[in-house]
Coordinates of C-alpha atoms in Angstrom, one line a residue:
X305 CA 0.0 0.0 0.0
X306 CA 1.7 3.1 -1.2
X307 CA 2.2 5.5 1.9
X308 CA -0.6 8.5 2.0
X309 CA 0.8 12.0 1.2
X310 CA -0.2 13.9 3.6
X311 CA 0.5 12.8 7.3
X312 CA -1.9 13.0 10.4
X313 CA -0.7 16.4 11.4
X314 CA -0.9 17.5 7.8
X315 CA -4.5 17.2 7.4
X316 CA -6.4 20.8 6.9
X317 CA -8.0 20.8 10.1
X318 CA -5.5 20.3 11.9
X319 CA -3.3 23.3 10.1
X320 CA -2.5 26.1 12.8
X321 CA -2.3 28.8 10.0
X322 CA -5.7 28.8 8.7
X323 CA -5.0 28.4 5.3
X324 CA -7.2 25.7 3.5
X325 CA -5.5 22.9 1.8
X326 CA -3.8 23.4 -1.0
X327 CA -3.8 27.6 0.0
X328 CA -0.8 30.3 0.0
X329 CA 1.0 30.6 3.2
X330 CA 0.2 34.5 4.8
X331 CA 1.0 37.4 3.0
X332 CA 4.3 38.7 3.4
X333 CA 4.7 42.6 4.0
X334 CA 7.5 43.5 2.6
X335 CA 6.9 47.4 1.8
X336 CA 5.8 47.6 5.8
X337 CA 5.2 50.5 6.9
X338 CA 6.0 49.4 10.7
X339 CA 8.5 51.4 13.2
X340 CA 11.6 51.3 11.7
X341 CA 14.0 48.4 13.8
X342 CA 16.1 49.5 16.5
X343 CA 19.9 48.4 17.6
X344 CA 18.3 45.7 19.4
X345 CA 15.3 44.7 17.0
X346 CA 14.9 41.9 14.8
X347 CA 17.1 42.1 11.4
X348 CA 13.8 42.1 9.6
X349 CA 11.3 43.8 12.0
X350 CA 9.5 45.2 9.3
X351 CA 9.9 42.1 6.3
X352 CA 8.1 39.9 8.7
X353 CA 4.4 38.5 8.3
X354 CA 1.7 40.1 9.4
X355 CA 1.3 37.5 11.8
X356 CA 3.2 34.4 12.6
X357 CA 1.6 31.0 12.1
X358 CA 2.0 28.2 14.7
X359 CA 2.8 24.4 13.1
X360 CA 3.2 21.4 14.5
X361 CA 6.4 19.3 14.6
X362 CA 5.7 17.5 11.4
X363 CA 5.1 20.7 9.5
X364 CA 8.1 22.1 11.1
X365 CA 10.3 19.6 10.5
X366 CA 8.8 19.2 6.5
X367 CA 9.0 23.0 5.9
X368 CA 12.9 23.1 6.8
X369 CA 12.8 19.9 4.9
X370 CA 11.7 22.0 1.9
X371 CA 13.5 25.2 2.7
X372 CA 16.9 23.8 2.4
X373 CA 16.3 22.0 -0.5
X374 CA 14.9 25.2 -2.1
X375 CA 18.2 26.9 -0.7
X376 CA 20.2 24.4 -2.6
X377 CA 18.1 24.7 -5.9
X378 CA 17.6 28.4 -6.0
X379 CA 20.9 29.3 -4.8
X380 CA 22.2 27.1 -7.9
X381 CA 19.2 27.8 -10.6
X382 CA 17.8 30.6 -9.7
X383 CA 13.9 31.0 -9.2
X384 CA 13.7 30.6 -13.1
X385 CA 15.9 27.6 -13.0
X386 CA 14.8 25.5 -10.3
X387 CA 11.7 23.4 -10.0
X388 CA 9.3 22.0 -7.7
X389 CA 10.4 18.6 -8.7
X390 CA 13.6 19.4 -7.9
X391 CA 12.6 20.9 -4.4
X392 CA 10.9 18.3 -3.7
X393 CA 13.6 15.5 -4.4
X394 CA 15.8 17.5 -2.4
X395 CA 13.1 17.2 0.2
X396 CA 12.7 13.4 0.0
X397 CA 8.9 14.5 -0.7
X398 CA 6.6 14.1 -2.3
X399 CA 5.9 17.1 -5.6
X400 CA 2.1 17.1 -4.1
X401 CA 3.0 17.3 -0.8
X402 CA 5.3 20.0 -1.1
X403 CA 2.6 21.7 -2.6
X404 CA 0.3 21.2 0.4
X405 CA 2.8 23.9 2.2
X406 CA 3.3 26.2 -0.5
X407 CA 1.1 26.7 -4.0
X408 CA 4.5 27.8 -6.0
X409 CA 8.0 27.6 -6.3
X410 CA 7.5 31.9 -6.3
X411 CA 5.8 31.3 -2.7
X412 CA 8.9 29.3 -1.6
X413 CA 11.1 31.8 -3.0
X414 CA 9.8 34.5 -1.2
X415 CA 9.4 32.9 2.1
X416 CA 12.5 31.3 2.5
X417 CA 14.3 34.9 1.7
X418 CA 11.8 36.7 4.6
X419 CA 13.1 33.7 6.8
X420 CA 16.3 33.9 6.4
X421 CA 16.8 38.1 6.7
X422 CA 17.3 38.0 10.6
X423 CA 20.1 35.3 10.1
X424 CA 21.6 37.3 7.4
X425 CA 21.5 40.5 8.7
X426 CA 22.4 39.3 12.5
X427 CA 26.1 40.3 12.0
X428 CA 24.9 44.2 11.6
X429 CA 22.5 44.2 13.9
X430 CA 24.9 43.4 16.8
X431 CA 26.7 46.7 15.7
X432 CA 26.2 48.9 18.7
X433 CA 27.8 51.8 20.2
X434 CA 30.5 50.1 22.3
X435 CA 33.8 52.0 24.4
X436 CA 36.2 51.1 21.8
X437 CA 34.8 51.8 18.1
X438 CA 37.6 50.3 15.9
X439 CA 36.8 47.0 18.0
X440 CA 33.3 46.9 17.8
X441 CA 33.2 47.8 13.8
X442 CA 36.1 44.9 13.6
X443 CA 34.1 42.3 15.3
X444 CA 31.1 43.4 12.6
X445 CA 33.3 42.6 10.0
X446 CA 34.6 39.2 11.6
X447 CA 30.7 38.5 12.0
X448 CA 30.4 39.3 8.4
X449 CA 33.1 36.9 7.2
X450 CA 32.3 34.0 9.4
X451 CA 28.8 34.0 7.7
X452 CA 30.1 34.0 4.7
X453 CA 31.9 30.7 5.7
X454 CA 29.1 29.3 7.2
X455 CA 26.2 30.4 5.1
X456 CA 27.5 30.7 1.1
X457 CA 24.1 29.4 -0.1
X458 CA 21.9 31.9 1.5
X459 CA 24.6 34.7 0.1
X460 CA 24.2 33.5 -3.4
X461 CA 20.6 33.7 -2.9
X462 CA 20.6 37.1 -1.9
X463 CA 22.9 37.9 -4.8
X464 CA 21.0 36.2 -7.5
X465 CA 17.8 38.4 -6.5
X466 CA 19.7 41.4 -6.3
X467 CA 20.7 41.3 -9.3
X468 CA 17.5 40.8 -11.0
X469 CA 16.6 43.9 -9.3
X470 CA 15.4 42.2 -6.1
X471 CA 11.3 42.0 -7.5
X472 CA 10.6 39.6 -4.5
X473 CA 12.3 42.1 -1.5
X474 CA 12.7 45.4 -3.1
X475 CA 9.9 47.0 -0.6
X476 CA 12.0 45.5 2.0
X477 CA 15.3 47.0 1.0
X478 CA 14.0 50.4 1.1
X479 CA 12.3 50.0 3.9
X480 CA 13.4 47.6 6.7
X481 CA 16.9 46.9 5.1
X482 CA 17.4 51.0 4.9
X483 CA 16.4 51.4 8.2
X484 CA 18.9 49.0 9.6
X485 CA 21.9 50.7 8.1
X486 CA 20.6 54.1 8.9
X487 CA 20.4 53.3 12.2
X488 CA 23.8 51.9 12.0
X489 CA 25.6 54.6 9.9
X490 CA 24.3 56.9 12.4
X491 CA 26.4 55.4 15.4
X492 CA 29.5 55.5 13.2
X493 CA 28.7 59.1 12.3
X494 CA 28.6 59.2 16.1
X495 CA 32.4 58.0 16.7
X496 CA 33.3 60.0 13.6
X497 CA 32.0 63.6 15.7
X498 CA 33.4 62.2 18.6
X499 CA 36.8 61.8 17.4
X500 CA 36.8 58.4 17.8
X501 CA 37.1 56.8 14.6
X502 CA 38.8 58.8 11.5
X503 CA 36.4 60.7 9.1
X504 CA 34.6 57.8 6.7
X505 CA 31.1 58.1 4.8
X506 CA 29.2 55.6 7.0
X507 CA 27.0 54.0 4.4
X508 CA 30.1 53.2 2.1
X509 CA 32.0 51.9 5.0
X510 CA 29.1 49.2 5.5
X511 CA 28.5 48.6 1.4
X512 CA 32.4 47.9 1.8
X513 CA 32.6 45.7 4.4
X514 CA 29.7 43.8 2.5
X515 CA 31.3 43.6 -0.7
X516 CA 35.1 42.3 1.0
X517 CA 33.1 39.9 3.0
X518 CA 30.1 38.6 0.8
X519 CA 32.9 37.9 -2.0
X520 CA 34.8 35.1 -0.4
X521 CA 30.8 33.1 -0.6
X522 CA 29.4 34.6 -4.0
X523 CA 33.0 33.9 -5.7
X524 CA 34.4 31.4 -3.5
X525 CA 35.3 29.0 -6.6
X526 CA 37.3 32.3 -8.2
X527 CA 38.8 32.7 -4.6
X528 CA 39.9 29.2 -4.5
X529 CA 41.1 29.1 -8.3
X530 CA 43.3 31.8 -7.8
X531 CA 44.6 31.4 -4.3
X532 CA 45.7 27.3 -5.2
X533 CA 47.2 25.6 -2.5
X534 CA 46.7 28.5 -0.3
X535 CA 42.8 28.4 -0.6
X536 CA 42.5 26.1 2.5
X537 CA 43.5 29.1 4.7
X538 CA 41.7 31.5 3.1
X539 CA 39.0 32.9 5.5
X540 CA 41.8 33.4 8.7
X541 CA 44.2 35.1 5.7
X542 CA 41.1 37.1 5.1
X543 CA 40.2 37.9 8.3
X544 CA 43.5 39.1 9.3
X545 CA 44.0 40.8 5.9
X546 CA 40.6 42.9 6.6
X547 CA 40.9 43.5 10.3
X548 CA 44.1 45.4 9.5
X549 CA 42.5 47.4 6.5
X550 CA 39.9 48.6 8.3
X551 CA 42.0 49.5 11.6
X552 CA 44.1 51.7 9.1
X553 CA 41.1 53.2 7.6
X554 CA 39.1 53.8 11.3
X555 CA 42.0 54.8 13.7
X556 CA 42.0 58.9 13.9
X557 CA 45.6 58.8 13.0
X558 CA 45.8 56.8 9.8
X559 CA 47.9 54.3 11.3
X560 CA 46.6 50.8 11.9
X561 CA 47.4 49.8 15.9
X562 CA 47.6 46.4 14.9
X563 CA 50.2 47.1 12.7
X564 CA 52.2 43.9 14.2
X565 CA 49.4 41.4 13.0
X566 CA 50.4 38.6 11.5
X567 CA 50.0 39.2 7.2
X568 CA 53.4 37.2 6.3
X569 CA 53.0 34.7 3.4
X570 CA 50.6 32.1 4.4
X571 CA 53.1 28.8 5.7

């Protein structure tokens, strides 16, 4: 007897989120118009559902089932690319069963990229006005790096729908995203009046940290390619390569106070 699609837990009544079977998930709110997030907020205070649904264990467990494999396939593919057959491999379910949970591949998409914003932008929202600025906006770009090691799928992903010209989370960007670095520029403007850290443009100073960090996961094969037999070292190299570029560039007198860090030729 061939196993039944949906599990106990799956059936409609039993579905926390009051969505009928075979029905969209809840509306994201991307363009929200709610209180810009704090220092201490949420990433994506204002990319978040309107409200939350509760599931089960089984629908837990089968939506992460389905999110990474969409990870994997999107992050590879593209939205274009990839396919609910291929989500659903990835899944070990079922095509109409990963359908009960989401109606499209676009419903996925957009989803999983509203899920994973307060894991991707963590790193930035730990940025806060500490006693010694260099060290706190050096531990940001540590943060930075380290989830580039950890998480290159979910920068690809963010990368692929930038470059289309983000249609899924462009409301976000301007709004929640914006906020965020707002928020977080104006701190570094803080240190800048203060004397604290040399004069910088705030904004460009994050963008840059982004793009020296979000390259070693979006271009890793180049990184690797080019560095050869040195690739296997190649986040620490990086890390101590960055942390002294940005102590030059933050320190009021130009020089870098960790001048004696270690950048000798790789052993």
């Amino acid at each position: 007897m061939a196993d039944p699609i949906l599990a106990p837990e799956d059936t409609p009544q039993s579905r926390p989120d009051g969505v009928a079977d075979g029905g969209a998930p809840p509306a994201l709110s991307l363009g929200s118009t709610a209180a810009a997030p704090g220092p201490g907020d949420g990433a994506a205070a204002a990319l978040k559902p309107a409200t939350k649904p509760q599931f089960t264990r089984i629908q837990r467990e089968k939506r992460a089932a389905i999110f990474d494999a969409a990870l994997d396939a999107f992050a590879e593919y593209g939205l274009d690319g990839a396919t609910l057959d291929q989500i659903a491999r990835g899944a070990g379910l079922s095509k109409p069963n990963v359908i009960y949970y989401f109606d499209s591949k676009v419903a996925i998409y957009t989803e999983l990229l509203e899920s994973l914003l307060d894991v991707w932008l963590a790193p930035l929202v730990a940025l806060g006005d500490g006693p010694d600025p260099v060290a706190e906006f050096l531990a940001y770009v540590d943060r930075k790096l380290e989830m580039s090691r950890t998480h290159p799928r979910e920068s690809r992903l963010f990368a692929r729908e930038v470059l289309h010209g983000a249609p899924h989370i462009g409301a976000g960007l301007s709004g929640g995203l914006k906020d965020l670095v707002d928020a977080k520029a104006a701190i570094i403007d803080g240190w800048v009046s203060a004397g604290q850290v040399a004069p910088v443009d705030a904004h460009h100073l994050i963008f840059s940290v982004w793009a020296t960090t979000q390259h070693y996961a979006d271009f890793d094969v180049q990184v690797q390619a080019v560095l050869g037999p040195r690739a296997g070292n190649r986040f620490e190299d990086a890390a101590r390569q960055l942390a002294a570029m940005y102590r030059a560039t933050l320190t009021p007198d130009g020089a870098a106070k960790g001048a004696s860090d270690p950048l000798d030729s790789p052993a």
